[in-house]
PDB file of C-alpha atoms and ligand atoms in Angstrom:
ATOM      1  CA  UNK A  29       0.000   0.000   0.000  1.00  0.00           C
ATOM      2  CA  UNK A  30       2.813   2.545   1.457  1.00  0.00           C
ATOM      3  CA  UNK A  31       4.991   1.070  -1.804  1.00  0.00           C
ATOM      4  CA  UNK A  32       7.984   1.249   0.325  1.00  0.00           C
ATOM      5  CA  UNK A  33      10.793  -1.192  -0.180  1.00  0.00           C
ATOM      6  CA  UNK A  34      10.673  -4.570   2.130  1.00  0.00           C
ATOM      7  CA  UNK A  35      13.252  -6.703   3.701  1.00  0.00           C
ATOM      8  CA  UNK A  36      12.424 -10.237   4.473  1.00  0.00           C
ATOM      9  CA  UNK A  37      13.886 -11.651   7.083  1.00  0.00           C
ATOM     10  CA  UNK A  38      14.385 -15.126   7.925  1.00  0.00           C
ATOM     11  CA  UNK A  39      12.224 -17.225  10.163  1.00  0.00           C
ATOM     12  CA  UNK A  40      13.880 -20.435  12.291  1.00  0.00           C
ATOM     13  CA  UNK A  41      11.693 -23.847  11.763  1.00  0.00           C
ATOM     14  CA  UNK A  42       9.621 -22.573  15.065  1.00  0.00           C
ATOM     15  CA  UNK A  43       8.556 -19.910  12.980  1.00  0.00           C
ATOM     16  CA  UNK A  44      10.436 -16.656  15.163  1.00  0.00           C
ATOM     17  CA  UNK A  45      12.392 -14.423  13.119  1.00  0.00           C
ATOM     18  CA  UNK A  46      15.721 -15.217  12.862  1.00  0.00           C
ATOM     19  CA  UNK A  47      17.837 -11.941  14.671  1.00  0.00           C
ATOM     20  CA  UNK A  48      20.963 -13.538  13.796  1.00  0.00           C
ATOM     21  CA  UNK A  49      19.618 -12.856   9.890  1.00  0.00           C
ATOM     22  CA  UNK A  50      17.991  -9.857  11.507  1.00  0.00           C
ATOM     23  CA  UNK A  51      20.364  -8.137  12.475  1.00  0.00           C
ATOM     24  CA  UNK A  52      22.668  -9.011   8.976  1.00  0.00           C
ATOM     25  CA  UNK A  53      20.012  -7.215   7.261  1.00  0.00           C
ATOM     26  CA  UNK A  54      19.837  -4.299   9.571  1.00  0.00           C
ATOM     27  CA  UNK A  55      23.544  -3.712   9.210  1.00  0.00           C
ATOM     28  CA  UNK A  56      23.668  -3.764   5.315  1.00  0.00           C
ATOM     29  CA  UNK A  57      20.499  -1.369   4.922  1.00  0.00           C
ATOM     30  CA  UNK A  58      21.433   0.810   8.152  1.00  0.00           C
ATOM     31  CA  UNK A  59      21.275   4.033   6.005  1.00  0.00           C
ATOM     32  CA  UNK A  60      17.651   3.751   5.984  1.00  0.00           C
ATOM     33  CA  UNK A  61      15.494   3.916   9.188  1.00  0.00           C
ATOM     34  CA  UNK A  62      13.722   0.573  10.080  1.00  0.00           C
ATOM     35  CA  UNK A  63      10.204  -0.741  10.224  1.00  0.00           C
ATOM     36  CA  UNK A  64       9.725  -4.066  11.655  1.00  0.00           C
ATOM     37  CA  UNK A  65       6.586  -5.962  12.042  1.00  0.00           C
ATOM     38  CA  UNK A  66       6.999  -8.342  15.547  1.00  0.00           C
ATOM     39  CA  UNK A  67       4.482 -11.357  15.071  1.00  0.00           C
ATOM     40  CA  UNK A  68       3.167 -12.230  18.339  1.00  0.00           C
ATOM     41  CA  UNK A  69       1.735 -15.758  17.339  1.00  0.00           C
ATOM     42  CA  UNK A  70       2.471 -16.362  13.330  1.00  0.00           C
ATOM     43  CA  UNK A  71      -0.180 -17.321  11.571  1.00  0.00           C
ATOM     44  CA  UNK A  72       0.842 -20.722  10.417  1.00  0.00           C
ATOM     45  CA  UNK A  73       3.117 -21.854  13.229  1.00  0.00           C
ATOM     46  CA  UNK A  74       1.890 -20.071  16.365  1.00  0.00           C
ATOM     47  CA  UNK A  75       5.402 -18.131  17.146  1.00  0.00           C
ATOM     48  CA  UNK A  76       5.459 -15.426  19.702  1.00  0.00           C
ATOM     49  CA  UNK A  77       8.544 -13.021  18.118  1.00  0.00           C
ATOM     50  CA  UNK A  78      10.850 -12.082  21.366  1.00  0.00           C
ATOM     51  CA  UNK A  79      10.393  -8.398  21.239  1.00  0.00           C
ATOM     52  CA  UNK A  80      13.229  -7.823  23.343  1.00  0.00           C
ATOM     53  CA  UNK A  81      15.417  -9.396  21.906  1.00  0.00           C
ATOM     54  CA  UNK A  82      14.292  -7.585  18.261  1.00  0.00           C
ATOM     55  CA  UNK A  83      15.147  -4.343  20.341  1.00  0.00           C
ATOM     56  CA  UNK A  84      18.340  -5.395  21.176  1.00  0.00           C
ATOM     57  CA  UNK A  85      19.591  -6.416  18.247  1.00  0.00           C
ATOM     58  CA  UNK A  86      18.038  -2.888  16.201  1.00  0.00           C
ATOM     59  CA  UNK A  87      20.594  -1.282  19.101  1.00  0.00           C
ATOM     60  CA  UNK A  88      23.196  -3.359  18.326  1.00  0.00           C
ATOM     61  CA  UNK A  89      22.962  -2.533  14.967  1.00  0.00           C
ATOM     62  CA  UNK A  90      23.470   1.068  16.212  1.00  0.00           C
ATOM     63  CA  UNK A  91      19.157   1.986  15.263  1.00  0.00           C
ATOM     64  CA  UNK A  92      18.929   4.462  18.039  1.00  0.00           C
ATOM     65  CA  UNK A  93      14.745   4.763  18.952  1.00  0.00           C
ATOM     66  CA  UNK A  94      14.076   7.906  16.426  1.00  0.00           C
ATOM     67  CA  UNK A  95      15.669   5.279  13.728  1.00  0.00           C
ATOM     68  CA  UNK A  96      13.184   2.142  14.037  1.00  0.00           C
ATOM     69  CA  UNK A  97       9.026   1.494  14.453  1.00  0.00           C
ATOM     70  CA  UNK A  98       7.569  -1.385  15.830  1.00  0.00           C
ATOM     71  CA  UNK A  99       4.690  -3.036  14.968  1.00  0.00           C
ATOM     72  CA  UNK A 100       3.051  -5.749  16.914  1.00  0.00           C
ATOM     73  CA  UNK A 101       0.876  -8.405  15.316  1.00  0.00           C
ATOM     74  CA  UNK A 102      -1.156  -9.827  17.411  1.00  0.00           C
ATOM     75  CA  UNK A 103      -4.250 -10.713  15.385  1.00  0.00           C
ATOM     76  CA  UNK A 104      -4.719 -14.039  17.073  1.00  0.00           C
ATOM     77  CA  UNK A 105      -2.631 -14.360  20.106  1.00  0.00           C
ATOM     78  CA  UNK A 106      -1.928 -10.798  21.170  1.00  0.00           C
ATOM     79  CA  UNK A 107      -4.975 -11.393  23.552  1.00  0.00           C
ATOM     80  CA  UNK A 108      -4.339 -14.502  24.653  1.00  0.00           C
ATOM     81  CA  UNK A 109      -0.676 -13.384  25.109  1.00  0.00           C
ATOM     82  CA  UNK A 110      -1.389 -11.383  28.918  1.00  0.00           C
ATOM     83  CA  UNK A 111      -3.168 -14.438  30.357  1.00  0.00           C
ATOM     84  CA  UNK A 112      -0.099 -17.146  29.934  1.00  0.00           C
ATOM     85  CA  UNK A 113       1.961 -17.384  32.601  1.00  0.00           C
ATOM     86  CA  UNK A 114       5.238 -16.442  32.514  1.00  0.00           C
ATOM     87  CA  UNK A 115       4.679 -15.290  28.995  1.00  0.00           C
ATOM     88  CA  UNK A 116       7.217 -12.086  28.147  1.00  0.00           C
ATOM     89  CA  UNK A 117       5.214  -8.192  28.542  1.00  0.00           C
ATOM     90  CA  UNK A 118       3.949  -5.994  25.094  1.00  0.00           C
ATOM     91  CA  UNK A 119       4.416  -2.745  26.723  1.00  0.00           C
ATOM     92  CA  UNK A 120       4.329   0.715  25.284  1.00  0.00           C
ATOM     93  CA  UNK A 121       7.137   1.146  28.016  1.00  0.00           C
ATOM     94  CA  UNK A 122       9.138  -0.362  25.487  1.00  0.00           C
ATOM     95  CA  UNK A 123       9.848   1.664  22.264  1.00  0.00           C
ATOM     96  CA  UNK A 124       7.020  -0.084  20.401  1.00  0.00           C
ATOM     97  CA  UNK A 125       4.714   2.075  18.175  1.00  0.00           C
ATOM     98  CA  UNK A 126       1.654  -0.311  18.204  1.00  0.00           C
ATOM     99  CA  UNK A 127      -0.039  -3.685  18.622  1.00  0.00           C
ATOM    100  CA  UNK A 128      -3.085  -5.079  16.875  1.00  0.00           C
ATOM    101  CA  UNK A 129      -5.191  -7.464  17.557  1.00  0.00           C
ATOM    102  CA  UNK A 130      -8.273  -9.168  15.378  1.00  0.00           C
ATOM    103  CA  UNK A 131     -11.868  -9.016  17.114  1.00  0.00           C
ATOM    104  CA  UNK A 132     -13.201 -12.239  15.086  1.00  0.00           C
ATOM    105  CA  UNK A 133     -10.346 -14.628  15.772  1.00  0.00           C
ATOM    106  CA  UNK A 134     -10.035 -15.074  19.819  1.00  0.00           C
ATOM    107  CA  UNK A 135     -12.960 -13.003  21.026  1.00  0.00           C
ATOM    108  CA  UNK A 136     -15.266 -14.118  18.145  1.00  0.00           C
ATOM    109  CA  UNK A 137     -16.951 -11.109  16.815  1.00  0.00           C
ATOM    110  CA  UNK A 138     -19.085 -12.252  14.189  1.00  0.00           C
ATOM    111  CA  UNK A 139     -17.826  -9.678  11.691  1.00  0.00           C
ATOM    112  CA  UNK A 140     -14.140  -9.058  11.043  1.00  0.00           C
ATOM    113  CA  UNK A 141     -12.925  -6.381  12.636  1.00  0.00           C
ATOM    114  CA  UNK A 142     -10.095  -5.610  14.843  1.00  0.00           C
ATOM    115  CA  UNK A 143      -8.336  -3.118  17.111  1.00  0.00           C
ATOM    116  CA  UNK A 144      -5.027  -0.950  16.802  1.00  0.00           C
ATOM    117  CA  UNK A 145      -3.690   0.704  19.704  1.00  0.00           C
ATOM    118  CA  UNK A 146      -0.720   3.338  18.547  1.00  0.00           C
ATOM    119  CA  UNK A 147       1.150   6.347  20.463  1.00  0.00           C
ATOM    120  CA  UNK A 148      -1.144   9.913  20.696  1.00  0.00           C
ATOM    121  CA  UNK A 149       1.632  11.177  18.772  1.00  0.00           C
ATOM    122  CA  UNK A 150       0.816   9.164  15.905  1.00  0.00           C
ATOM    123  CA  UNK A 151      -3.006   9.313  16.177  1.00  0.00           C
ATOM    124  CA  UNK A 152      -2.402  13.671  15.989  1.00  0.00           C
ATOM    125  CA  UNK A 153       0.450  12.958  13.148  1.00  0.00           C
ATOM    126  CA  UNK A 154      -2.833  10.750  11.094  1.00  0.00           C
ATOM    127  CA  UNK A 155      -6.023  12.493  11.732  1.00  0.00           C
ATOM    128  CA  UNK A 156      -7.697  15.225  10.313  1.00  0.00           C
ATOM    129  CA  UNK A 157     -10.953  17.370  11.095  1.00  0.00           C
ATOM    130  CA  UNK A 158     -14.030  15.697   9.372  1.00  0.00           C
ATOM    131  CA  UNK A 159     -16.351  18.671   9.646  1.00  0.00           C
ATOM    132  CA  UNK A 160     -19.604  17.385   9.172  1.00  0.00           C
ATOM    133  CA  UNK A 161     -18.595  14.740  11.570  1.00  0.00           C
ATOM    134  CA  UNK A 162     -17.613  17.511  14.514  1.00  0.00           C
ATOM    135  CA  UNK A 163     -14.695  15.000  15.178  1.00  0.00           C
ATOM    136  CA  UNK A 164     -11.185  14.044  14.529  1.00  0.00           C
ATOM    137  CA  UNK A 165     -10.793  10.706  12.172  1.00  0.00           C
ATOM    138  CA  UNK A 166      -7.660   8.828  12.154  1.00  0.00           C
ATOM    139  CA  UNK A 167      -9.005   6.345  10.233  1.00  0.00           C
ATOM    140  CA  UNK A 168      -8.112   5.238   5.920  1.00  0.00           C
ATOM    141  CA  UNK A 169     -11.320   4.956   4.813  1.00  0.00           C
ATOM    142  CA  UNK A 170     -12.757   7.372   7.166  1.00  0.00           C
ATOM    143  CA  UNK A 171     -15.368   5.122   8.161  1.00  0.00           C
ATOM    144  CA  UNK A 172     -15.899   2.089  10.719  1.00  0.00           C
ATOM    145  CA  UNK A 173     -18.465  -0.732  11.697  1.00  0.00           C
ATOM    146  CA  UNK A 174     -19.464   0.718  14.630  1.00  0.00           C
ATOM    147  CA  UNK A 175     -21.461  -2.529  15.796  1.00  0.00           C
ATOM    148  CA  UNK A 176     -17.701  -4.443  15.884  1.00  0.00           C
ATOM    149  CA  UNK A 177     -17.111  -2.448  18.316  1.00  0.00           C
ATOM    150  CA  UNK A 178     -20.526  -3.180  20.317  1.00  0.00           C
ATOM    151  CA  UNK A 179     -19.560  -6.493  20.111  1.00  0.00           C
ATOM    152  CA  UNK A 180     -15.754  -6.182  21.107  1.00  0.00           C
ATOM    153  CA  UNK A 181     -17.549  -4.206  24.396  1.00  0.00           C
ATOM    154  CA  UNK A 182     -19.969  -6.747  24.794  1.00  0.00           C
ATOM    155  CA  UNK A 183     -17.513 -10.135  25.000  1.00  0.00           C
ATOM    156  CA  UNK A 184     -14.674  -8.042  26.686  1.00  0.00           C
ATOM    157  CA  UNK A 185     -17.365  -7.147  29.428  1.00  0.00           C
ATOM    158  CA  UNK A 186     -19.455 -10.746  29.753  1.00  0.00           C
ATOM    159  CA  UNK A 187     -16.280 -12.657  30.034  1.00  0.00           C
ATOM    160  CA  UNK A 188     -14.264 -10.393  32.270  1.00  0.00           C
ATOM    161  CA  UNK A 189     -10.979 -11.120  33.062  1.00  0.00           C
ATOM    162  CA  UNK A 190     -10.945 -14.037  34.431  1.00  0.00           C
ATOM    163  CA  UNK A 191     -13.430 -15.490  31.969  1.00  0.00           C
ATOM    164  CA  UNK A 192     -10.895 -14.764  29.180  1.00  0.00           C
ATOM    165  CA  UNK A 193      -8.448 -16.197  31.495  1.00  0.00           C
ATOM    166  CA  UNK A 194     -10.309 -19.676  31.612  1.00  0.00           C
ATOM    167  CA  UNK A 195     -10.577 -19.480  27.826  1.00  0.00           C
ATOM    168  CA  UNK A 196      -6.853 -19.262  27.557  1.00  0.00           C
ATOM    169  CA  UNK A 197      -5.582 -21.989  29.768  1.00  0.00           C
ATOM    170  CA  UNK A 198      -7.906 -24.308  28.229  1.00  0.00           C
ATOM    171  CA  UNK A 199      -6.912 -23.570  24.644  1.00  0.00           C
ATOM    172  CA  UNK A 200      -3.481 -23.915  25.683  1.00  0.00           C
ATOM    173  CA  UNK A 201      -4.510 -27.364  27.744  1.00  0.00           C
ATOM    174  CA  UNK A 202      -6.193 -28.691  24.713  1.00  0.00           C
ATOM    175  CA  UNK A 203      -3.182 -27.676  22.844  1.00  0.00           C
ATOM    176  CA  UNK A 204      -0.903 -29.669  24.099  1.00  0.00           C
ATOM    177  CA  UNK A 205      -3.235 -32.627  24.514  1.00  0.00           C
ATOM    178  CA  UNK A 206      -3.755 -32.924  20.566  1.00  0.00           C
ATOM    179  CA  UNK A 207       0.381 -32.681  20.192  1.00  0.00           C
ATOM    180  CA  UNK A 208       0.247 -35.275  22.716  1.00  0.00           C
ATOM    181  CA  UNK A 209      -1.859 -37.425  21.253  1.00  0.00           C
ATOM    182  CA  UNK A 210      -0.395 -36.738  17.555  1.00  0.00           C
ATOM    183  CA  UNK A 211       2.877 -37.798  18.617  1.00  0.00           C
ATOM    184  CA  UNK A 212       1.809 -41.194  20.986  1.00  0.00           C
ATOM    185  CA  UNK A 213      -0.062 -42.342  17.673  1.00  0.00           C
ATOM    186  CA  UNK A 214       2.937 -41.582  16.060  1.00  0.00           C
ATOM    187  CA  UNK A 215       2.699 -38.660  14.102  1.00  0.00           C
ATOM    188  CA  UNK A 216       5.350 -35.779  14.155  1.00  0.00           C
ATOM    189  CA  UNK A 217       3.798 -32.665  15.229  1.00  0.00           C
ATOM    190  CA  UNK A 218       4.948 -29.329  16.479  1.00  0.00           C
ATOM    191  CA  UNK A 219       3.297 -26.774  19.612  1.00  0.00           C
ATOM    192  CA  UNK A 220       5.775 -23.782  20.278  1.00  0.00           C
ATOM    193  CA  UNK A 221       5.708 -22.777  23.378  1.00  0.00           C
ATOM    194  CA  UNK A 222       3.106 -19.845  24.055  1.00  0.00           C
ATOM    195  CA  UNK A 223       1.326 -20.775  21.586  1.00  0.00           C
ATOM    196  CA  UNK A 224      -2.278 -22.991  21.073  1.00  0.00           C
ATOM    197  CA  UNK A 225      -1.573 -23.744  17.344  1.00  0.00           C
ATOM    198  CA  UNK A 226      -0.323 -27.734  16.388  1.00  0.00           C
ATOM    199  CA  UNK A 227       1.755 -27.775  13.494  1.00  0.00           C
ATOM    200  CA  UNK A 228       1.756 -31.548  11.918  1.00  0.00           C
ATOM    201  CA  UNK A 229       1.938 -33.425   8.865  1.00  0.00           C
ATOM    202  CA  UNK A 230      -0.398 -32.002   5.673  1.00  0.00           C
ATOM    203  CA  UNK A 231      -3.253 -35.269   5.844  1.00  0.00           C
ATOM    204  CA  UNK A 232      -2.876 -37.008   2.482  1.00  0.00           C
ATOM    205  CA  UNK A 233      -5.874 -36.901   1.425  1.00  0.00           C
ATOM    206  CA  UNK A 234      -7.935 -33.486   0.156  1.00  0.00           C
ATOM    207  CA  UNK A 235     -11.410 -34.763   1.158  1.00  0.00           C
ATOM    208  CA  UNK A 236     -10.136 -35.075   4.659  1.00  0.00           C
ATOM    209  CA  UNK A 237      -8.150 -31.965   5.245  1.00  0.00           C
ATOM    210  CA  UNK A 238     -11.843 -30.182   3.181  1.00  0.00           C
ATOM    211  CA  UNK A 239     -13.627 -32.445   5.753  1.00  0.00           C
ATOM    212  CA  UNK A 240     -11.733 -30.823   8.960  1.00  0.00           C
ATOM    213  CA  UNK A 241     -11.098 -27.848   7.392  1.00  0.00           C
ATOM    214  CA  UNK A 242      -7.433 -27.701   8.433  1.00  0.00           C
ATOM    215  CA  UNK A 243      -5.573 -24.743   6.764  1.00  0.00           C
ATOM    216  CA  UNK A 244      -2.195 -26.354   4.917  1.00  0.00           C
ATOM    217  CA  UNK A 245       0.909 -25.009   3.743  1.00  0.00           C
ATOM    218  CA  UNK A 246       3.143 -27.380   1.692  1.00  0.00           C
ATOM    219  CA  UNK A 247       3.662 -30.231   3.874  1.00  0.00           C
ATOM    220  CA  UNK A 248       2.232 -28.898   6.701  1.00  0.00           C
ATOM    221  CA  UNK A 249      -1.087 -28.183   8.283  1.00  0.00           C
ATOM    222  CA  UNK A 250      -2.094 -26.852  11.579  1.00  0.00           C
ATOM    223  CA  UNK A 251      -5.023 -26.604  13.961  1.00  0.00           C
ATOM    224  CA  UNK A 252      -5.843 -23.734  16.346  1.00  0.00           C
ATOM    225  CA  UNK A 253      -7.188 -24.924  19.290  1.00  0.00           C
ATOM    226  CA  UNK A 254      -9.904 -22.205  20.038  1.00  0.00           C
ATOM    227  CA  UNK A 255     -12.329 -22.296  23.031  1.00  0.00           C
ATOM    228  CA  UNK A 256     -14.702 -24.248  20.912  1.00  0.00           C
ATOM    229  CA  UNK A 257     -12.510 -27.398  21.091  1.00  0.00           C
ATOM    230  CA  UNK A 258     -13.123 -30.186  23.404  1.00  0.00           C
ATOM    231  CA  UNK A 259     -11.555 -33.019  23.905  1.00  0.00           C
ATOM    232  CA  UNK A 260     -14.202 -35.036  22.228  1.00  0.00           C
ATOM    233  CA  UNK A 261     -13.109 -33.533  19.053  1.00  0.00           C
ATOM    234  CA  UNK A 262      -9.807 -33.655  19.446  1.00  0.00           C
ATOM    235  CA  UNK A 263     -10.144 -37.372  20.394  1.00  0.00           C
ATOM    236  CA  UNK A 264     -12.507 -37.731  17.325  1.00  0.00           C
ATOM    237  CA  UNK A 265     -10.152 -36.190  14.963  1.00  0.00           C
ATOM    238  CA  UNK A 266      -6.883 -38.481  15.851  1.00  0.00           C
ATOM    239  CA  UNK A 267      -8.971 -41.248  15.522  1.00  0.00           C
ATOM    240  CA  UNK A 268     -10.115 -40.603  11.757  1.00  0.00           C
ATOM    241  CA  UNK A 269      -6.832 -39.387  11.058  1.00  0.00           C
ATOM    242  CA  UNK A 270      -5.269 -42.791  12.495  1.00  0.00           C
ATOM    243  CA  UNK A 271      -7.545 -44.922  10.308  1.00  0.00           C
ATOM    244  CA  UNK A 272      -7.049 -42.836   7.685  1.00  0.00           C
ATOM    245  CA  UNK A 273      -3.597 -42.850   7.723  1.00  0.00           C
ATOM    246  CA  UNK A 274      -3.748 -46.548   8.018  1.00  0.00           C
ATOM    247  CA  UNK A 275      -5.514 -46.796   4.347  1.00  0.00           C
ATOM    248  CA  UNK A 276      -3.420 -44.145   2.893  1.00  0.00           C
ATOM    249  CA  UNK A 277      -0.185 -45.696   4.156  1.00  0.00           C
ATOM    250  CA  UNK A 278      -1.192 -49.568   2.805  1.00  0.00           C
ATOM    251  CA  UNK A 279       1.102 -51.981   1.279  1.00  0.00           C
ATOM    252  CA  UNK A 280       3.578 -48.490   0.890  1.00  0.00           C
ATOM    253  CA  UNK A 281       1.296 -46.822  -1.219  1.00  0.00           C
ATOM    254  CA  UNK A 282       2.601 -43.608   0.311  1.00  0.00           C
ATOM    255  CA  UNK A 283       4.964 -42.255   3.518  1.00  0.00           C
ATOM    256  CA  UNK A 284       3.983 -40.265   5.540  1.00  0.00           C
ATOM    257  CA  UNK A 285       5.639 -36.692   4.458  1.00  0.00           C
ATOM    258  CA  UNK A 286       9.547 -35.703   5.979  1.00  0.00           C
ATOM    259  CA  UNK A 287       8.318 -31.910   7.902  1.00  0.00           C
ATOM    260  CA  UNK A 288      12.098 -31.687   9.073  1.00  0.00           C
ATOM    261  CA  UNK A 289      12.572 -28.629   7.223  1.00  0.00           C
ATOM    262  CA  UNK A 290       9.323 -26.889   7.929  1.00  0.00           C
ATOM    263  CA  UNK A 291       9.249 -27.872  11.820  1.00  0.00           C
ATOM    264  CA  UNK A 292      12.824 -29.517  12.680  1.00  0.00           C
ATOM    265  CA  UNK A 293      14.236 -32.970  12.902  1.00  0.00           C
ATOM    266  CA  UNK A 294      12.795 -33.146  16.120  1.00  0.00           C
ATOM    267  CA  UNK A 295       9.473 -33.133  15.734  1.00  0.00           C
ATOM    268  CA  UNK A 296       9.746 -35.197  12.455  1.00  0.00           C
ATOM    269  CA  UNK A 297       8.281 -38.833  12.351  1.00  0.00           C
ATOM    270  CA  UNK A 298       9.103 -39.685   8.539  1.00  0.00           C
ATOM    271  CA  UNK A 299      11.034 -42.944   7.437  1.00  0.00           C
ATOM    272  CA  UNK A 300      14.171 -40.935   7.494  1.00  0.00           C
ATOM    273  CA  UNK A 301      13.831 -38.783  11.107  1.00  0.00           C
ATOM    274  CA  UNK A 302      11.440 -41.024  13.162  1.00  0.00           C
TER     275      UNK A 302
HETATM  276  C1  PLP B 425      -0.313 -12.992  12.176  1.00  0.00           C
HETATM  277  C2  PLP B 425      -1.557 -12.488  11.502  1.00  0.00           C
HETATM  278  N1  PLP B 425      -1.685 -11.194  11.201  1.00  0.00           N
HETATM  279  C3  PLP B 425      -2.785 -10.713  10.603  1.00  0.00           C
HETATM  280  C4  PLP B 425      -3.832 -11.541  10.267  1.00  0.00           C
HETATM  281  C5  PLP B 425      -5.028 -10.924   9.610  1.00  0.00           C
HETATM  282  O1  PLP B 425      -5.843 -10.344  10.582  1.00  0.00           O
HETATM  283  P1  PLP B 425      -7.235  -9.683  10.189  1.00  0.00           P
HETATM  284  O2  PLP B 425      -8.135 -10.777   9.756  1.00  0.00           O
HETATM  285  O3  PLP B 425      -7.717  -9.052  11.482  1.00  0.00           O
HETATM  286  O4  PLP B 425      -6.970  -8.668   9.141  1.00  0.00           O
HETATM  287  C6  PLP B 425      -3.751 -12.899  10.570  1.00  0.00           C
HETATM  288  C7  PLP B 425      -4.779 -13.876  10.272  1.00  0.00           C
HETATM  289  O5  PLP B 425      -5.692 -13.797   9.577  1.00  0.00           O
HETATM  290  C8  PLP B 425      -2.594 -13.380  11.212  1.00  0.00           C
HETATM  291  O6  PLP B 425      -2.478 -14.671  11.518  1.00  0.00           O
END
């Protein structure tokens, strides 16, 4: 949109951005100033970026704070991100310039929407009289779905904290008991930490993956284990995907798929890694 040039910068098979590759990049462009987007929970694996660690490398690269923006994406997890334990602080305390966060992913608006928080100095920098409107818009378009944010009121108030609490240490709970399961039936599958998306092998078969609507990516697919999951299903859906396997995988028809070099050796069951 902005037409500015882009830098991509590695990722590690867990998905974080490399800062090792990082900070390479920021040393051979450093006559520009830098805008980095932070994921916090990737959309395919689930990785929470270290923020401050992306900060430390931007100094070590000698980006003093009127040199860099940061962005941080937290569509999915950025509000399940305060309730983990132990999980690291997004703070505007650090020199961040804004988070976002989707309303129809983890709260479950039923209209896409979503919220961006940003610095006042940036909101005054953006906005502009609308006259008609007696009000200040910071806004593209100019215009918003004022019943998202109804909604976003609503769920944020009903649940409370502690109800969104709940919500979060079951989805990580149930998260770990698919990987779990995945990997007893012998499966190689992947849960980074923070995180309540399992990465594992892309099913074989299009009618099943259409069936459980996973969302794939080369070899791999992943579930996100919302509140909405229960055990039940999770139970139901290793047991299809066993017997499925088990026709799929007769008289070697077919392996199941090497994911070494999406997720790691690790957490690889193929002929070669298992
Ligand atoms: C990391 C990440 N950022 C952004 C988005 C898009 O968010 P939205 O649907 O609110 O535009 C997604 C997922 O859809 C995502 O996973």
């Amino acid at each position: 949109m902005y037409r500015m040039d882009c830098v991509k910068v590695n990722t590690l098979p867990s998905g974080h951005i490399d800062c090792n590759d990082f900070k390479a990049k920021l040393l051979s462009n450093k006559d520009k100033p830098a805008i980095v987007n932070v994921n916090i929970g990737t959309t395919v694996k689930g990785a929470v970026d270290d923020l401050d660690l992306v900060i430390k490398k931007l100094e070590e690269a000698g980006f003093s704070h009127d040199r860099f923006y940061i962005h941080c994406d937290g569509a999915l997890f950025g509000l399940m991100l305060p309730f983990v334990k132990h999980a690291p602080k997004l703070s505007f305390k650090k020199p961040i310039g804004s988070v976002s966060v989707s309303g129809h992913k983890f709260v479950g608006c039923p209209m896409p929407c979503g919220v961006v928080i940003t610095r006042l100095e940036h909101v005054n920098m953006l906005s502009r009289n609308v006259e008609y409107l007696a009000s200040r818009d910071a806004k593209i378009m100019g215009s918003r779905n004022g019943h998202a944010a109804l909604f976003l009121w609503y769920t944020l108030n009903r649940k409370g904290y502690s109800g969104f609490r709940k919500d979060v240490q079951k989805c990580l709970r149930n998260a770990h008991y698919l990987k779990d399961r995945l990997v007893e039936v012998g499966i190689g599958a992947m849960l980074n930490d923070l995180s309540s998306t399992v990465v594992f092998e892309r099913p074989h078969d299009e009618d099943f993956v259409r069936k459980w609507q996973l969302a794939c990516q080369g070899n791999i697919a992943h579930v996100v284990v919302m509140p909405s999951v229960t055990i039940t299903k999770l139970d139901d859906f290793v047991e299809e995907l066993v017997q499925n396997r088990a026709l799929w995988f007769r008289e070697g028809k077919s392996q199941p798929r090497c994911i070494a070099s999406d997720v790691g050796i690790n957490n690889c069951f193929c002929a070669l890694h298992r």
